[in-house]
mmCIF file of C-alpha atoms in Angstrom:
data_model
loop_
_atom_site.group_PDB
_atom_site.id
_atom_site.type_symbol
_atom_site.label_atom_id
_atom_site.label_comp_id
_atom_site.label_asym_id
_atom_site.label_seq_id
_atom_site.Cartn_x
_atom_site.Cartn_y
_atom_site.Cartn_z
ATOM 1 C CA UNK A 15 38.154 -27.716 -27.430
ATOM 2 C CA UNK A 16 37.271 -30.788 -25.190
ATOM 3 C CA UNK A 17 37.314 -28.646 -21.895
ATOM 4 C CA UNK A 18 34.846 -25.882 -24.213
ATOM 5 C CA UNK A 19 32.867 -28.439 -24.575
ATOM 6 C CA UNK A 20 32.073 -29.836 -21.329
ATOM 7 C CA UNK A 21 31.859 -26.575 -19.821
ATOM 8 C CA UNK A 22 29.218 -25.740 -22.061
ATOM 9 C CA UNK A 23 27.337 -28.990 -20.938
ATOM 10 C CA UNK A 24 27.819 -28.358 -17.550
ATOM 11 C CA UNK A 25 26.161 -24.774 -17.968
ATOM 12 C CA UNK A 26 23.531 -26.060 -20.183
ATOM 13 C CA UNK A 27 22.592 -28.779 -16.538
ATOM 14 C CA UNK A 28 22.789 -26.013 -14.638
ATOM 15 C CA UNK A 29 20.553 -23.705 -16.158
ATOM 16 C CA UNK A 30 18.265 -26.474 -16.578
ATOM 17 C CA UNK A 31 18.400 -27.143 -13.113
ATOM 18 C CA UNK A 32 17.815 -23.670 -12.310
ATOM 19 C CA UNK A 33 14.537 -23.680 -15.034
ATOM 20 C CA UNK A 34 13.419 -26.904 -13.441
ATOM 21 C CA UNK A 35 13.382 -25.046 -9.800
ATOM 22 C CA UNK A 36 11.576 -21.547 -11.248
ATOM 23 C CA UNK A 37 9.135 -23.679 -12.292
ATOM 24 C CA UNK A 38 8.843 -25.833 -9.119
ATOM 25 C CA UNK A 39 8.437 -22.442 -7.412
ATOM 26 C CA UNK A 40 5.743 -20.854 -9.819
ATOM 27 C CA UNK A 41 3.688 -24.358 -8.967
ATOM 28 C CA UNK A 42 3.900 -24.281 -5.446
ATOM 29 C CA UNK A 43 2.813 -20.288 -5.405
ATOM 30 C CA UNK A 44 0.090 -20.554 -8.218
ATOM 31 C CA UNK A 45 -1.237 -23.591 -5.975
ATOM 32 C CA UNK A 46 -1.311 -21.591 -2.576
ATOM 33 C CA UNK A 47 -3.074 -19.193 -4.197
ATOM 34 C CA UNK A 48 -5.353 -20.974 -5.547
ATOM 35 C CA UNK A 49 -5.874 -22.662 -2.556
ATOM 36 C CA UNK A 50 -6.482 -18.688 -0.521
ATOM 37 C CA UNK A 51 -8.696 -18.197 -3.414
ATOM 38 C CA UNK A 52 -11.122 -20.636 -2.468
ATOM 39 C CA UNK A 53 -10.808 -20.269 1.312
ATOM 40 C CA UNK A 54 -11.142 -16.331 1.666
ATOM 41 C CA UNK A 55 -13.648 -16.695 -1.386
ATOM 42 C CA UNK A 56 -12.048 -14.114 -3.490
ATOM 43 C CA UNK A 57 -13.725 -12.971 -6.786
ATOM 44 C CA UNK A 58 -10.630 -12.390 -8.557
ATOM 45 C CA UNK A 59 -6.591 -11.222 -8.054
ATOM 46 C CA UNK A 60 -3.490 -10.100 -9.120
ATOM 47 C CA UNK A 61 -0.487 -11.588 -7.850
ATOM 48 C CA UNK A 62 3.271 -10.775 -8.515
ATOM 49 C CA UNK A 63 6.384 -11.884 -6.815
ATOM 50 C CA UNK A 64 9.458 -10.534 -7.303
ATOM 51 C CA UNK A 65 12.813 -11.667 -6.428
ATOM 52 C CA UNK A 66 16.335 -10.226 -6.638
ATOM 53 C CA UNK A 67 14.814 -7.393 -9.366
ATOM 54 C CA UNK A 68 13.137 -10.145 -10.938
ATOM 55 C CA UNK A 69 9.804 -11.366 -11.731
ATOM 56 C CA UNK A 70 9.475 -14.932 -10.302
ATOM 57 C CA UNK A 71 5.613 -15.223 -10.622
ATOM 58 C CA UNK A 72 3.246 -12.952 -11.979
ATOM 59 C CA UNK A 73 -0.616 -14.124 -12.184
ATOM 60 C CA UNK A 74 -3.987 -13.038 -13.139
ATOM 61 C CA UNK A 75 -7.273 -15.100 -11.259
ATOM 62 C CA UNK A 76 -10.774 -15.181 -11.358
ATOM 63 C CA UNK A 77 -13.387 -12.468 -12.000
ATOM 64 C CA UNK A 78 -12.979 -8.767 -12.063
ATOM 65 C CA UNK A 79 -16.493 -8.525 -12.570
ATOM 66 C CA UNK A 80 -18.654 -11.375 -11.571
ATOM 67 C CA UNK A 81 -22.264 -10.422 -12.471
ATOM 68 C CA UNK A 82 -20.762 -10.326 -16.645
ATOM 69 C CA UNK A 83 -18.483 -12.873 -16.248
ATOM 70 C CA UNK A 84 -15.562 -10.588 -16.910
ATOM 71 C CA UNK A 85 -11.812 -11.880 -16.135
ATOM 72 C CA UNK A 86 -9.229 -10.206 -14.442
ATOM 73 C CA UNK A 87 -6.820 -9.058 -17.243
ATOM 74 C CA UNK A 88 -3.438 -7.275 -17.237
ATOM 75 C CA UNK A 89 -5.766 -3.990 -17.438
ATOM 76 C CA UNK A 90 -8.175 -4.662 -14.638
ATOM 77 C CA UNK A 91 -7.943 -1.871 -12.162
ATOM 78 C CA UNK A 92 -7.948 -2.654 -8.186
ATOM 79 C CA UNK A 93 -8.420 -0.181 -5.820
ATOM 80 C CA UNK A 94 -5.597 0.292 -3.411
ATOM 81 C CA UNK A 95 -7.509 1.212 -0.670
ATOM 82 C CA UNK A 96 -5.112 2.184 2.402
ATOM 83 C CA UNK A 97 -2.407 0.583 0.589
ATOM 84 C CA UNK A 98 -2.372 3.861 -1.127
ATOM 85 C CA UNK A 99 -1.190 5.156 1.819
ATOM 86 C CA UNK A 100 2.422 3.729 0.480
ATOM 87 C CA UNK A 101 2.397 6.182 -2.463
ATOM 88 C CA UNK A 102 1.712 9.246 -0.300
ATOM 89 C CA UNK A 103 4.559 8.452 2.596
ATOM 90 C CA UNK A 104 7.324 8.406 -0.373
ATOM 91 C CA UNK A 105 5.295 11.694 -1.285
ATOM 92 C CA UNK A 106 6.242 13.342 1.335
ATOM 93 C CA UNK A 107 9.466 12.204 1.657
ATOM 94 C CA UNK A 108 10.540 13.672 -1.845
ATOM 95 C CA UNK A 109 9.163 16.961 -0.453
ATOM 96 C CA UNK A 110 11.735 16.453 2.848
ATOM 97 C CA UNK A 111 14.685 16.020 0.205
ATOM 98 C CA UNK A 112 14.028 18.883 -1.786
ATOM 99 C CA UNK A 113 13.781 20.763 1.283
ATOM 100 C CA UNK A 114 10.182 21.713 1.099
ATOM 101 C CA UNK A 115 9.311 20.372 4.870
ATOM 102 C CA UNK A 116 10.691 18.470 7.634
ATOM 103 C CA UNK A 117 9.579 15.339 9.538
ATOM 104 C CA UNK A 118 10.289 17.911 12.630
ATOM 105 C CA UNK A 119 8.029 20.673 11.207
ATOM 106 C CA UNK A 120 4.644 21.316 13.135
ATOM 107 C CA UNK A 121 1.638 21.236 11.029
ATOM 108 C CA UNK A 122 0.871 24.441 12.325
ATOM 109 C CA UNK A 123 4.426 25.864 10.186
ATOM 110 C CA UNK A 124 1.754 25.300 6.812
ATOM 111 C CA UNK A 125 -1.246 25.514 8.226
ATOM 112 C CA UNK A 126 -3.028 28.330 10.337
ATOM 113 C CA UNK A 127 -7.043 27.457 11.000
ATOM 114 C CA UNK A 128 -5.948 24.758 13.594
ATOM 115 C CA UNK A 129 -7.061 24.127 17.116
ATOM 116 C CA UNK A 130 -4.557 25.525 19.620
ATOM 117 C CA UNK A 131 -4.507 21.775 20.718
ATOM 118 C CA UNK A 132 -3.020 20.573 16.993
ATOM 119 C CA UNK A 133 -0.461 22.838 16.503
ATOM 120 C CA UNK A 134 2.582 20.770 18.249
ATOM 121 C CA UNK A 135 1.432 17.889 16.272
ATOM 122 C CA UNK A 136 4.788 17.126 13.728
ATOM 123 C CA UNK A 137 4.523 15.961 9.928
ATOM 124 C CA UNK A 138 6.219 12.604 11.651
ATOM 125 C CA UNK A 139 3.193 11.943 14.019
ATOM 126 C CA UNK A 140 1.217 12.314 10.925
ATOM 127 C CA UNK A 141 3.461 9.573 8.869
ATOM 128 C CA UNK A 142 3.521 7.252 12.142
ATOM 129 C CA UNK A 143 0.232 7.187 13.035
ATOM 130 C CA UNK A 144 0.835 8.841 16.412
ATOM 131 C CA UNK A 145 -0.624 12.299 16.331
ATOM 132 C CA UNK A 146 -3.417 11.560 18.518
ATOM 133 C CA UNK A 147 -5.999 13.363 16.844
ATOM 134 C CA UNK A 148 -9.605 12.271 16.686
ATOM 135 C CA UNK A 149 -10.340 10.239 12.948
ATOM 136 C CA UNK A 150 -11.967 12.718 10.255
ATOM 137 C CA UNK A 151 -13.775 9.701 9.006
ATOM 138 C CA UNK A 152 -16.148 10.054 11.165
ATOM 139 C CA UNK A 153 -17.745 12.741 9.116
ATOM 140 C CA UNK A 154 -16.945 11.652 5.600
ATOM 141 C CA UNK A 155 -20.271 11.804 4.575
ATOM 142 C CA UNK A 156 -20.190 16.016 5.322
ATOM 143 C CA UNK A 157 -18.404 18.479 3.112
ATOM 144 C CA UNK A 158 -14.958 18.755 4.177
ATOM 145 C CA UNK A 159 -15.693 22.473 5.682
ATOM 146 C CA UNK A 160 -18.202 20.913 7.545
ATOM 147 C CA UNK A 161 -15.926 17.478 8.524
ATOM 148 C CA UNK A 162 -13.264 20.100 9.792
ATOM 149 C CA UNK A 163 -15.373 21.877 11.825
ATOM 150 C CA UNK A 164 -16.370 18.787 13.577
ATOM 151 C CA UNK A 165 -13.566 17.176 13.562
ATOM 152 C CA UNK A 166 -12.032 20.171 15.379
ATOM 153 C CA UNK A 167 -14.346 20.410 17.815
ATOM 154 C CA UNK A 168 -13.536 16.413 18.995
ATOM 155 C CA UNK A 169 -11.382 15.468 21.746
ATOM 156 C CA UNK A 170 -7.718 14.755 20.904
ATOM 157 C CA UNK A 171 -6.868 11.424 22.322
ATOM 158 C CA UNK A 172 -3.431 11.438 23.811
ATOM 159 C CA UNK A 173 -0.034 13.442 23.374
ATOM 160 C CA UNK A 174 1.838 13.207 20.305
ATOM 161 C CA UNK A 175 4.511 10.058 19.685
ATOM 162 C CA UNK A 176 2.655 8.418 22.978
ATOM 163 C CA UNK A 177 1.016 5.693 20.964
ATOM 164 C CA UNK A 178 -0.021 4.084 17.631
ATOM 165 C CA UNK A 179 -3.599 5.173 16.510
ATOM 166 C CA UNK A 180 -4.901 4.639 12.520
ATOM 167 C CA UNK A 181 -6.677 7.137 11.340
ATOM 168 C CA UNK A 182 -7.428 8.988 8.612
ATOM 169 C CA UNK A 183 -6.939 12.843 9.739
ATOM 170 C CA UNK A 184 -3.097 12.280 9.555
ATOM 171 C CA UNK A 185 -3.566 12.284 5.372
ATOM 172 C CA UNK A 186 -6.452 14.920 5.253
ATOM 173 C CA UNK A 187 -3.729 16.986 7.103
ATOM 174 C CA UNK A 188 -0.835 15.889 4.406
ATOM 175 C CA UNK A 189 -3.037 15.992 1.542
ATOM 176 C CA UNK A 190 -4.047 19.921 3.034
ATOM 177 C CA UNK A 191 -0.346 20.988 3.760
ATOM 178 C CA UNK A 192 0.724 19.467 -0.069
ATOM 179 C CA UNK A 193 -1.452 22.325 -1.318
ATOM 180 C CA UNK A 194 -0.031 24.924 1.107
ATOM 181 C CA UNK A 195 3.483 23.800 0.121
ATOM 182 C CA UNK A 196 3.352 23.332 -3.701
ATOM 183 C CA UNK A 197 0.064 24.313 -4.721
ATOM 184 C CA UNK A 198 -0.969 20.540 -5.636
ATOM 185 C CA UNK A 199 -2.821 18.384 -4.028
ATOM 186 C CA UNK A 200 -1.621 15.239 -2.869
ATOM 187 C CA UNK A 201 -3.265 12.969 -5.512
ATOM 188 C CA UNK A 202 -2.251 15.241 -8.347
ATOM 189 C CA UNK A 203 1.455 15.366 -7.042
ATOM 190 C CA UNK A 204 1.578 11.527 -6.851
ATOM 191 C CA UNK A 205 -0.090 11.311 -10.010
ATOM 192 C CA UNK A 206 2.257 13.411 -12.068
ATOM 193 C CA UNK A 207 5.830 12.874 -9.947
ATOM 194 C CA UNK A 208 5.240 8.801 -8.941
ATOM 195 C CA UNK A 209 3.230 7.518 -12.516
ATOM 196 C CA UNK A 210 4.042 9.785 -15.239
ATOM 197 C CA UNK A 211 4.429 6.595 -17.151
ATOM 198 C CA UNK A 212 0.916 5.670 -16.866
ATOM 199 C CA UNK A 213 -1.960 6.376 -18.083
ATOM 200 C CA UNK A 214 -5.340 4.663 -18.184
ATOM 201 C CA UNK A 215 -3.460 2.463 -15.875
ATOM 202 C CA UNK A 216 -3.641 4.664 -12.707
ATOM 203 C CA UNK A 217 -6.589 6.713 -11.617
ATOM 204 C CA UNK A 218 -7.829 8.873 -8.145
ATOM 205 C CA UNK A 219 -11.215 7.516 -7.523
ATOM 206 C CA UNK A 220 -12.936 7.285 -4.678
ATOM 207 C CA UNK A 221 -17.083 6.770 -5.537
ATOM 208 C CA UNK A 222 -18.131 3.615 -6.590
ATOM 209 C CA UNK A 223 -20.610 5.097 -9.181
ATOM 210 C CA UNK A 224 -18.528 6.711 -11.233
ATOM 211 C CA UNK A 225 -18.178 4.578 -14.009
ATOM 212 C CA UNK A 226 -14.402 3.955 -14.565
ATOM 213 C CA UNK A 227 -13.096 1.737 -17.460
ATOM 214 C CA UNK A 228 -11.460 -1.447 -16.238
ATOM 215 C CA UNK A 229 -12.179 -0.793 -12.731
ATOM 216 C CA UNK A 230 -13.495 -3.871 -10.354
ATOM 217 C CA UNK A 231 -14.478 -1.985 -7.599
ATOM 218 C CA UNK A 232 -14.650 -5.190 -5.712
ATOM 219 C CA UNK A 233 -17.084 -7.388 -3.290
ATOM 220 C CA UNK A 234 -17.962 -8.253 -0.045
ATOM 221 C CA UNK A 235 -19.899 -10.353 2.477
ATOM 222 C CA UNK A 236 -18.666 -13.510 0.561
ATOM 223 C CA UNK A 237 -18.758 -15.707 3.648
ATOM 224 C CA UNK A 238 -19.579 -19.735 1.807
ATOM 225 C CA UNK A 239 -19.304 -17.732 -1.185
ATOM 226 C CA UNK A 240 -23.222 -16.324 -0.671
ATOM 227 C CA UNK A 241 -24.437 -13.691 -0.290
ATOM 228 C CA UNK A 242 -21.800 -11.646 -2.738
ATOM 229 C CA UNK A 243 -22.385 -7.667 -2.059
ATOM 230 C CA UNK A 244 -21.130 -4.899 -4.146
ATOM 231 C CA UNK A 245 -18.378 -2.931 -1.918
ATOM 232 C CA UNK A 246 -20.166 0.160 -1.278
ATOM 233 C CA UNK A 247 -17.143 2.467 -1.585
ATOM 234 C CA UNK A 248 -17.721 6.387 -1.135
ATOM 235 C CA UNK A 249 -14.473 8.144 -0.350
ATOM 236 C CA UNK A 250 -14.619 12.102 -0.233
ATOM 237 C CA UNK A 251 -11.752 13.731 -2.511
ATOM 238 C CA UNK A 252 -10.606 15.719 0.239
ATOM 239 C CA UNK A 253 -9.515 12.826 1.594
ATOM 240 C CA UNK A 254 -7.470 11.101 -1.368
ATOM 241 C CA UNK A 255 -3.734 10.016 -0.509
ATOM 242 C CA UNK A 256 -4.947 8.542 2.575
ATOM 243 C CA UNK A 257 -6.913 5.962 0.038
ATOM 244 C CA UNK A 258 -8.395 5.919 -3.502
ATOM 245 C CA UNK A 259 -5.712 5.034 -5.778
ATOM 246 C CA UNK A 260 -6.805 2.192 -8.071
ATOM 247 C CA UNK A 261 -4.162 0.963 -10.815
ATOM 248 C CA UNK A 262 -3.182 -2.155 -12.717
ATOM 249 C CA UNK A 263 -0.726 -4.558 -11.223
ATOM 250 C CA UNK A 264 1.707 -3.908 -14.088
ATOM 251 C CA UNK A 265 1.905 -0.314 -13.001
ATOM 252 C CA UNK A 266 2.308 -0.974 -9.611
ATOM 253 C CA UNK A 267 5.424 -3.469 -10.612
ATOM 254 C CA UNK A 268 6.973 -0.251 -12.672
ATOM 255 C CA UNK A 269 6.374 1.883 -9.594
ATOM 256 C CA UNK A 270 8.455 -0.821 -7.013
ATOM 257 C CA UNK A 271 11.131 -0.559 -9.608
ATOM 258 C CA UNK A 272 11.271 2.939 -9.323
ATOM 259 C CA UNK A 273 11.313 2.611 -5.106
ATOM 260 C CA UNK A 274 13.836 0.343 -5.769
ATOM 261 C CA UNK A 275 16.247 1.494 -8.422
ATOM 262 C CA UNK A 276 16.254 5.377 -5.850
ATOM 263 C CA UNK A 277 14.417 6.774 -8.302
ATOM 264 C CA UNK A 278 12.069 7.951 -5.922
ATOM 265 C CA UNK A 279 13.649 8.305 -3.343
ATOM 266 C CA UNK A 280 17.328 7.809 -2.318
ATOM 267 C CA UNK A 281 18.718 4.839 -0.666
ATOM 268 C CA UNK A 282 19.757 7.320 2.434
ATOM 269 C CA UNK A 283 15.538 8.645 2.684
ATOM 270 C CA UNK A 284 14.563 4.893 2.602
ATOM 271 C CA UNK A 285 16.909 4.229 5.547
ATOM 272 C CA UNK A 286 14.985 6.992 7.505
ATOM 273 C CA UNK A 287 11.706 5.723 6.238
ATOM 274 C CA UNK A 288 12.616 2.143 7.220
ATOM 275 C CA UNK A 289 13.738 3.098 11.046
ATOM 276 C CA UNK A 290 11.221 1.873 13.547
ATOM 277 C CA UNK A 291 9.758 4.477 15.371
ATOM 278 C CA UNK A 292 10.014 4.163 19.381
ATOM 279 C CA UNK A 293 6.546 4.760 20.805
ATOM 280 C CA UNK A 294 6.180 5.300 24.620
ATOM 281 C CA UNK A 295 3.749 2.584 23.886
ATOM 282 C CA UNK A 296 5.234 0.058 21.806
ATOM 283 C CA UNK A 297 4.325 -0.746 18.582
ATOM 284 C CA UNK A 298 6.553 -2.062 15.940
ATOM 285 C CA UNK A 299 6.024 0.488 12.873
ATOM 286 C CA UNK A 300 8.608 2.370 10.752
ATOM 287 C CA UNK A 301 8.561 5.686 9.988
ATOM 288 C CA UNK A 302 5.435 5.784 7.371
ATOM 289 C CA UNK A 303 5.632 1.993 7.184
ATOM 290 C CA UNK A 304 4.046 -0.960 8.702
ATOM 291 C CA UNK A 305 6.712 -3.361 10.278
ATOM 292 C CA UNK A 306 5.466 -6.688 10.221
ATOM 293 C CA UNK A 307 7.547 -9.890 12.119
ATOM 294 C CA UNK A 308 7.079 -13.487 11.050
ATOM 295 C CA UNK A 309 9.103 -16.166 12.741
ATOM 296 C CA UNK A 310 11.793 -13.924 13.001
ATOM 297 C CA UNK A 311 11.584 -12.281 9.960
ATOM 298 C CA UNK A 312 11.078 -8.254 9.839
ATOM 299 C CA UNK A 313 9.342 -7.009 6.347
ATOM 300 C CA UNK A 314 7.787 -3.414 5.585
ATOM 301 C CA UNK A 315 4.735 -2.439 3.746
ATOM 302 C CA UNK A 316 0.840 -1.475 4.165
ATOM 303 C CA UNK A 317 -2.117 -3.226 3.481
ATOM 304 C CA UNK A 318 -5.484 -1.670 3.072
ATOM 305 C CA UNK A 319 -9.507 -2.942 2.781
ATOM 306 C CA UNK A 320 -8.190 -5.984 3.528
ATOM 307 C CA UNK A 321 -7.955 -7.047 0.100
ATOM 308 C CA UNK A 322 -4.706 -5.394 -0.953
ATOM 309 C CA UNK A 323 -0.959 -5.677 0.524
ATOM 310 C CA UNK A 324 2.322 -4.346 -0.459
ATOM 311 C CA UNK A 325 5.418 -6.253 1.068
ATOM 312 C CA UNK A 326 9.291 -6.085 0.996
ATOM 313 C CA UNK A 327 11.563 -8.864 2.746
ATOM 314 C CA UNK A 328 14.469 -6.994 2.299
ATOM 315 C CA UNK A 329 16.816 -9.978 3.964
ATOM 316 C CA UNK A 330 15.088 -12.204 1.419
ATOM 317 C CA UNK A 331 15.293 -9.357 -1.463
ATOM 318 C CA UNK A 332 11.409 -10.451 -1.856
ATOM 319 C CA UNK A 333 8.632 -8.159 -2.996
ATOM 320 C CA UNK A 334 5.008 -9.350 -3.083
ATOM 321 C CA UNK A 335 2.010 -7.342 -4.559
ATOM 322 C CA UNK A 336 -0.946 -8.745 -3.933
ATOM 323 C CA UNK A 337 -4.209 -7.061 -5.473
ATOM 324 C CA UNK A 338 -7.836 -8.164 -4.678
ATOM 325 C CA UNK A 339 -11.611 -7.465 -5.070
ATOM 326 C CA UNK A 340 -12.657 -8.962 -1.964
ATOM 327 C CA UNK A 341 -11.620 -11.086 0.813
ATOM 328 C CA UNK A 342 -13.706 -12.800 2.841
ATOM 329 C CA UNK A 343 -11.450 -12.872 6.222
ATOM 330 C CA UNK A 344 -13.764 -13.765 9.755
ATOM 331 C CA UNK A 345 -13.388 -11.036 12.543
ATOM 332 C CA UNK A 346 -10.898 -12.637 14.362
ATOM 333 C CA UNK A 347 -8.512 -13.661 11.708
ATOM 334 C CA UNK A 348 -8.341 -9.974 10.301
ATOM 335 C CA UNK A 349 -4.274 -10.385 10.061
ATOM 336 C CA UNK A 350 -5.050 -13.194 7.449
ATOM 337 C CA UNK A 351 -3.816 -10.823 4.671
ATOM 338 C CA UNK A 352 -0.432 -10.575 6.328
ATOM 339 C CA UNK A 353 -0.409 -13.962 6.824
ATOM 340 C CA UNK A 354 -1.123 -15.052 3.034
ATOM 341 C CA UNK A 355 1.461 -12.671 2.390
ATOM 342 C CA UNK A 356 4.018 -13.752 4.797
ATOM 343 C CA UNK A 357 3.163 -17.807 3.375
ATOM 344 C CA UNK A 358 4.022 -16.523 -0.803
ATOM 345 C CA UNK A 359 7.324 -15.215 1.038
ATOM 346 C CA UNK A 360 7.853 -18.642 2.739
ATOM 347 C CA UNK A 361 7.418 -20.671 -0.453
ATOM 348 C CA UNK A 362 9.539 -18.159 -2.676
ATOM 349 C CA UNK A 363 12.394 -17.898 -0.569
ATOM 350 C CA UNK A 364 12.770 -21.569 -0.249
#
């Protein structure tokens, strides 16, 4: 009975050692953030970080809306901006395992309008950024007819896999062959296969006056804090996968349990999505991924308007979410999302 008892004490110190270092941990994040908040000037954010499956901080700050004074809440709505980009790449990779397309397909296998100069251009260079096509957003202003035609008429830029180059053709081209393949578009497929669980929670917009409930469709030019601009945010439909997705931070939590747990995707199709593609000129990027390295440590993710990022440490077994309305970053610190990002993961893991 003696021996019960002391083990119970000695579990009782140690769990109260472990509550006592949580907590130590929740401080030193909530500060650091707090402390980003004020430097990049941010209206308001959403912050979660999860460790080991498990929720170590999870925080609401400042305004979602700051000419009514309204906070962010659990149902504030961000948008995702490219980070959206994250939900269309496992898109496409649930159409590879039911056998729908390849990563080795052409385009031109789904879709028969394109330039004779497209048509070796591979659902991969698509995911990777590396299909050297000239950027459709250009002409997002035109009816997407209209942006095609002129978009087709542009110079392509280099071979296929040479190099890295962002743009946004890569997802007009996904979201286009999603309809070809299962009669959806991209949106609606990630809407009803990736967040059946949600509902006012998640939502495709991509016009900043349509009036949206909950949505903070977010600032900018809030260098010193003055002048604060509306984000003027017009994003053609046609165009929706590559950005557009807003959603709560809560739904965006259920969602990384879902990646993780394979209910997405399996473990094998993350392994393939995880592998760093080898460009002839070298970039370090996975295949649909970002690859970011930070004294020596190798995460994946996306970020997008710089205001929003989506990170896994998978050494550390660290996810961050980080949700904003507007970041103030100066020209030449334009990595200082990553870098926020890669500081919550310093402070968590220790």
């Amino acid at each position: 009975m003696r021996k019960q008892f002391i083990f119970a004490i000695v579990l009782c110190a140690l769990a109260a050692i472990n509550t006592k270092a949580q907590n130590h941990h929740k401080k030193r994040i909530d500060d650091y953030i707090v402390e980003i908040k004020k430097q990049y000037h941010i209206p308001g954010l959403a912050v979660v970080v999860i460790k080991e499956g498990k929720i170590i901080h999870r925080k609401n700050y400042g305004l979602a809306n700051i000419e009514m004074g309204v906070p962010v809440t659990d149902k504030t709505l961000f948008p995702l901006f490219s980070t959206t980009k994250v939900m269309s790449v496992v898109a496409v990779y649930q159409l590879i395992e039911q056998n729908k397309l390849s990563l080795e397909n052409n385009i031109s296998d789904f879709l028969d309008d394109l330039p004779d100069r497209w048509k070796k251009v591979k659902i991969k260079n698509l995911l990777i950024h590396s299909s050297g096509l000239p950027d459709i957003v250009e002409y997002t202003d035109s009816k997407e007819e209209d942006a095609k035609q002129k978009v087709y008429c542009d110079t392509i830029k280099f071979s296929p896999g040479k190099q890295f180059d962002y743009n946004q053709t890569n997802y007009w081209l996904l979201n286009r062959i999603f309809q070809k393949v299962i009669g959806k578009k991209l949106s609606e497929y990630i809407m009803e296969i990736q967040f059946p669980f949600a509902q006012k929670d998640v939502v495709f917009e991509g016009n900043n006056l349509k009036v949206v409930e909950n949505l903070t469709y977010g600032y900018v030019n809030t260098t010193n804090g003055n002048p604060v601009l509306k984000r003027n945010w017009n994003f053609p439909e046609y165009e929706y996968g590559a950005a557009a997705l807003n959603l709560t931070l809560d739904s965006f939590i259920e969602w990384n349990r879902k990646f993780d747990d394979n209910e997405l995707i399996s473990e094998q199709t993350k392994r393939q999505l995880l592998t760093p593609f080898q460009y002839e000129v070298k970039r370090d990027f996975t295949y649909g991924l970002d690859l970011i390295k930070f004294n020596g440590e190798v995460s994946y993710g996306f970020s997008g308007g710089v205001s929003t990022a989506f990170r896994k440490f998978t050494n550390k077994k660290l996810t961050i979410i980080l949700l904003a309305n507007g970041m103030f970053i100066p020209t030449n610190q334009l990595n200082g999302i990553n870098e926020v990002v890669n500081n919550i993961a310093r402070i968590a893991a220790e």
